[in-house]
Short mmCIF file of C-alpha atoms and ligand atoms in Angstrom, two decimals:
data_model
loop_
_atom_site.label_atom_id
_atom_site.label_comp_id
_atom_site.label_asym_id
_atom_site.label_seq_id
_atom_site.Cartn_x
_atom_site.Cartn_y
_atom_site.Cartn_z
CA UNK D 1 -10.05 83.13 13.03
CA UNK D 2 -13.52 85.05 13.95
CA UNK D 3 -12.23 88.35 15.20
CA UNK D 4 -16.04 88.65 16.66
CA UNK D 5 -15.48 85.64 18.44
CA UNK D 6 -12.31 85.92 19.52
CA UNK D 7 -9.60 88.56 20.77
CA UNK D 8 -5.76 87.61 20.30
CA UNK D 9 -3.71 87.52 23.44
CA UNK D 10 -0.64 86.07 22.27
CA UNK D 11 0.29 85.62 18.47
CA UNK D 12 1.48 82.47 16.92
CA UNK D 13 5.26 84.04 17.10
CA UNK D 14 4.75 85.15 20.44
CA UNK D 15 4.09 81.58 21.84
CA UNK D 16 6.94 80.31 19.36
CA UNK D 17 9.35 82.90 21.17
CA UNK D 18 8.22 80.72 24.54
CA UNK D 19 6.98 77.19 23.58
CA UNK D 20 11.64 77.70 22.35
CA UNK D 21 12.33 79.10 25.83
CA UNK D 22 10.53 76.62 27.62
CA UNK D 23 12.20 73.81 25.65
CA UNK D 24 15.34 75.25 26.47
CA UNK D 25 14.76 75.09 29.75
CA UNK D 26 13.51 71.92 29.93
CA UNK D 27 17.21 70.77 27.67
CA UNK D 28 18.92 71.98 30.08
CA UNK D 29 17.37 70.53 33.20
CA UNK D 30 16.36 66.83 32.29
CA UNK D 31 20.22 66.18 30.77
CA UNK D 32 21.14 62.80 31.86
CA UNK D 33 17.45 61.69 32.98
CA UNK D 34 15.03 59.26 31.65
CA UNK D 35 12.95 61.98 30.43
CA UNK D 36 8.87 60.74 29.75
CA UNK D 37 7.17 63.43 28.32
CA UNK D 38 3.14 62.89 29.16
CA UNK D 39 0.25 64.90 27.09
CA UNK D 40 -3.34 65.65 28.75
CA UNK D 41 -5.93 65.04 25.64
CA UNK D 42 -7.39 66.61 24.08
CA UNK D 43 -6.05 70.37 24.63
CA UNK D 44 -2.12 69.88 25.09
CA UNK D 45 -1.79 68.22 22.10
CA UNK D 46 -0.61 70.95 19.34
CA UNK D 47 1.87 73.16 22.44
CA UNK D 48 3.33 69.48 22.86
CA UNK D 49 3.99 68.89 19.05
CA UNK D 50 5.36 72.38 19.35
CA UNK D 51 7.22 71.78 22.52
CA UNK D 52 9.29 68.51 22.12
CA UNK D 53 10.47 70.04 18.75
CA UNK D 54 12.04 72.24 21.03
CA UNK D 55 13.71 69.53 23.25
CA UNK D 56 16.70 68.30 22.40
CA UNK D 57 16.62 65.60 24.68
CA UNK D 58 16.29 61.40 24.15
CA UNK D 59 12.93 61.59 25.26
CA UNK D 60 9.58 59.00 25.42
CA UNK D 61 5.84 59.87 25.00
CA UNK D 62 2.80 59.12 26.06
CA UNK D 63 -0.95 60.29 26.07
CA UNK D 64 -3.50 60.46 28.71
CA UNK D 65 -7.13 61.77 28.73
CA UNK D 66 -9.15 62.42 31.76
CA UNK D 67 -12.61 63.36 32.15
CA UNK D 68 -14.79 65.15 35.38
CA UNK D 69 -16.90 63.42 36.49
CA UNK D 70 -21.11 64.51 36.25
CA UNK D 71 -21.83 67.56 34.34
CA UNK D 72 -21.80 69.77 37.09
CA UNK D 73 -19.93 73.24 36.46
CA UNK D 74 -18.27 73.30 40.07
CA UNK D 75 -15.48 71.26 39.21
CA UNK D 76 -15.18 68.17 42.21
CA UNK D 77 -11.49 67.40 41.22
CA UNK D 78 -12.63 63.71 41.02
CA UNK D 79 -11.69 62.74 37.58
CA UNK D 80 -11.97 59.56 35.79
CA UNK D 81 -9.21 58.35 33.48
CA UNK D 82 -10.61 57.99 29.54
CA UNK D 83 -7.96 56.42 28.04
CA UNK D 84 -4.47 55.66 30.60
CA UNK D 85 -0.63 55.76 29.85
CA UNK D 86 0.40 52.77 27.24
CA UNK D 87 3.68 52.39 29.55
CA UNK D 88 4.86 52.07 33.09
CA UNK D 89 6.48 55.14 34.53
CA UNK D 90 8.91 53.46 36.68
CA UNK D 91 11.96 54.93 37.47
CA UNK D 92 11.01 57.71 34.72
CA UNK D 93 11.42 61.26 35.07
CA UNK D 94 7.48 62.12 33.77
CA UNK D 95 6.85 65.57 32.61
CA UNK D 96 3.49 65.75 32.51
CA UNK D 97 1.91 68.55 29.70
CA UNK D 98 -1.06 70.95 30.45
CA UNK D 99 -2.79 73.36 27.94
CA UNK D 100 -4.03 75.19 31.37
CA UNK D 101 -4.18 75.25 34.71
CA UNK D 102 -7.57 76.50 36.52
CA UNK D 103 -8.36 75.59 39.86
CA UNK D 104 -5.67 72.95 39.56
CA UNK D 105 -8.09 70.05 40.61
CA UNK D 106 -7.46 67.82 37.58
CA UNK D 107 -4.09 67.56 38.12
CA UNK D 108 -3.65 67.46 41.66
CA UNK D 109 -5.57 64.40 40.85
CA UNK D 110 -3.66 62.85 38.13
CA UNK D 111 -0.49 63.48 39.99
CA UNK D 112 -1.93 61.77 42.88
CA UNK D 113 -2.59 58.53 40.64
CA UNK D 114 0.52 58.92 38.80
CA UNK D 115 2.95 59.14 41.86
CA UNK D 116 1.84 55.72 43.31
CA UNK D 117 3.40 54.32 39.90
CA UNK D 118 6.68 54.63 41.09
CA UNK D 119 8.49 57.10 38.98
CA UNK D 120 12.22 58.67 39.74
CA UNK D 121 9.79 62.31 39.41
CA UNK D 122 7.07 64.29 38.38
CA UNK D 123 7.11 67.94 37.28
CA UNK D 124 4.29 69.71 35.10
CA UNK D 125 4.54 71.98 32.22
CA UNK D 126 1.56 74.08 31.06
CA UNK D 127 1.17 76.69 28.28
CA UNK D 128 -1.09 78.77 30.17
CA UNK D 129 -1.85 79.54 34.22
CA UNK D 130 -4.68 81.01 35.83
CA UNK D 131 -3.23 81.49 39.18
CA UNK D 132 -6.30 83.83 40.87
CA UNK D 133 -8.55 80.87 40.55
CA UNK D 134 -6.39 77.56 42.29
CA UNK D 135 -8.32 75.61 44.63
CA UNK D 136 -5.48 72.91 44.70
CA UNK D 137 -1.90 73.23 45.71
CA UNK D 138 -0.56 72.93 42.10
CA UNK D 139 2.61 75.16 41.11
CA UNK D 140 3.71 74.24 37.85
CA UNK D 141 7.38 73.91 37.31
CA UNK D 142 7.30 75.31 33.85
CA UNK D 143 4.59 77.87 32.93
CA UNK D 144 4.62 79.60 29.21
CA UNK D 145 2.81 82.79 30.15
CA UNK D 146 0.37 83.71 33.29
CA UNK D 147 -2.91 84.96 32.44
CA UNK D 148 -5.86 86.79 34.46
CA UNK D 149 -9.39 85.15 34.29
CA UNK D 150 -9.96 85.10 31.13
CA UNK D 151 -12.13 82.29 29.02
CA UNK D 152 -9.34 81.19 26.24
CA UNK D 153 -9.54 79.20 23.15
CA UNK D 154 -7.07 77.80 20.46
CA UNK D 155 -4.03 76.70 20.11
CA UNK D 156 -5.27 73.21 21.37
CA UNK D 157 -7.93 74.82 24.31
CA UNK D 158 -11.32 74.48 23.18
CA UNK D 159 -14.96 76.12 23.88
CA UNK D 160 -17.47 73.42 23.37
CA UNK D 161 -14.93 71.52 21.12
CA UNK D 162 -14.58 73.79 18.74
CA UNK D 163 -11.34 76.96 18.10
CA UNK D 164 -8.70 74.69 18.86
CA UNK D 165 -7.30 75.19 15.32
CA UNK D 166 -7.01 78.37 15.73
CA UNK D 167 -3.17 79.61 15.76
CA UNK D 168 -3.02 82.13 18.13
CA UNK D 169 -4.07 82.06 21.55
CA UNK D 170 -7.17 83.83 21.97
CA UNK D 171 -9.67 85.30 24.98
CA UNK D 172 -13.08 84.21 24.08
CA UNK D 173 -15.64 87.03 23.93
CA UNK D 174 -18.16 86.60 26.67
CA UNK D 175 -20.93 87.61 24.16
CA UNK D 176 -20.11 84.09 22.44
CA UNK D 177 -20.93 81.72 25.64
CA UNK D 178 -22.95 84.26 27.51
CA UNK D 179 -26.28 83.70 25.03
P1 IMP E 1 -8.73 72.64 36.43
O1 IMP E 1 -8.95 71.26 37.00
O2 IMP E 1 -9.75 73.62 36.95
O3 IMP E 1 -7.33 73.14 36.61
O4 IMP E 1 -9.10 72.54 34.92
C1 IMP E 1 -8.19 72.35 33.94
C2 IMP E 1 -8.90 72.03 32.64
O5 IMP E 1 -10.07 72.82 32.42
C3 IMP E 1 -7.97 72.34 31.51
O6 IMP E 1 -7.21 71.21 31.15
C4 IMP E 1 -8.91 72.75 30.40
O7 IMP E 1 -9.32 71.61 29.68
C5 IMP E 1 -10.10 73.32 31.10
N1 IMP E 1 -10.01 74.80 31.11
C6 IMP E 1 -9.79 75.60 32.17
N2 IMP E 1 -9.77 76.89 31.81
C7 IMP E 1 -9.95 76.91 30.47
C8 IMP E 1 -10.00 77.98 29.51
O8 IMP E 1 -9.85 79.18 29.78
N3 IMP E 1 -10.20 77.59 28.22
C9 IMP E 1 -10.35 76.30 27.84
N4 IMP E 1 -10.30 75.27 28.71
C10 IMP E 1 -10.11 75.58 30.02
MG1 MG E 2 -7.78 69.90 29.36
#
């Protein structure tokens, strides 16, 4: 990790310590359901690996990976799907996984798609939430930690594709995308 990139806001064991709580949670909430666990590409995918370690649970996966649309940095909520589920969610309890909610626009919409498939429900888990900057009426039923406005990379989030390997979650400096 650059430490002049980067500042560490939670440690590797600190998000261990949750990524088992939430798990725990989850265990003891989805017994006796038809439990469909459902990662957003790219940036869920290591606090997934991490989190369905932690649920001992029969459980199914699947990926999805949205994309805005245009380039714009204002954020329209319309999103177009890159690459949809493999499997119908019928009758499934889906539980979808977020690296981070923001405005809450992406998954509003997803949820929106996703609930006209006919599942038994639909509940969200994200790592991280930003809940100062929602422009959609998303509350996620399981949140790892609640963070102010902060830019943050690794663990699976990314800043122009790159720092997702990074272990820790980390703020990004503003000095590194404010050149
Ligand atoms: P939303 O539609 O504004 O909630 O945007 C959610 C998506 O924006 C997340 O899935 C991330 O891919 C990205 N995003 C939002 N905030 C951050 C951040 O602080 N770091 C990295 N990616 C972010
Ligand atoms: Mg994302």
């Amino acid at each position: 990790m650059d430490l002049e990139q980067v500042e560490i806001l939670f440690d590797r064991e600190q998000v261990m310590t949750r990524v088992k709580e939430l798990g725990q949670e989850i265990t003891n909430d989805y017994q006796g359901k038809n439990l469909l666990v459902v990662g957003i590409l790219k940036g869920a995918f290591i606090f997934m690996a991490d989190l369905v370690r932690e649920i001992d649970l029969p459980l199914e996966i699947d990926f999805m990976d949205v994309s805005s649309y245009g380039v714009s940095t204002v954020s329209s909520g319309e999103v177009r799907i890159v690459k949809d589920l493999d499997y119908s969610i019928r009758k499934k309890d889906v539980l979808i996984i977020e690296d981070i909610v923001d405005t809450g626009l992406t998954l509003h919409y997803i949820k929106e798609i996703l609930k006209k498939r006919g599942p038994r429900s639909i509940k969200i888990c994200c790592l991280l939430d930003k809940p100062s900057r929602r422009k959609a009426e998303i509350i996620p039923e399981y949140v790892g930690f609640s963070i102010p406005d902060n830019f943050i990379v690794g663990y699976g989030l990314d800043y122009a594709e790159q720092y997702r390997n990074y272990p820790a979650v980390c703020i990004l400096k503003p000095s590194v995308y404010e050149k």
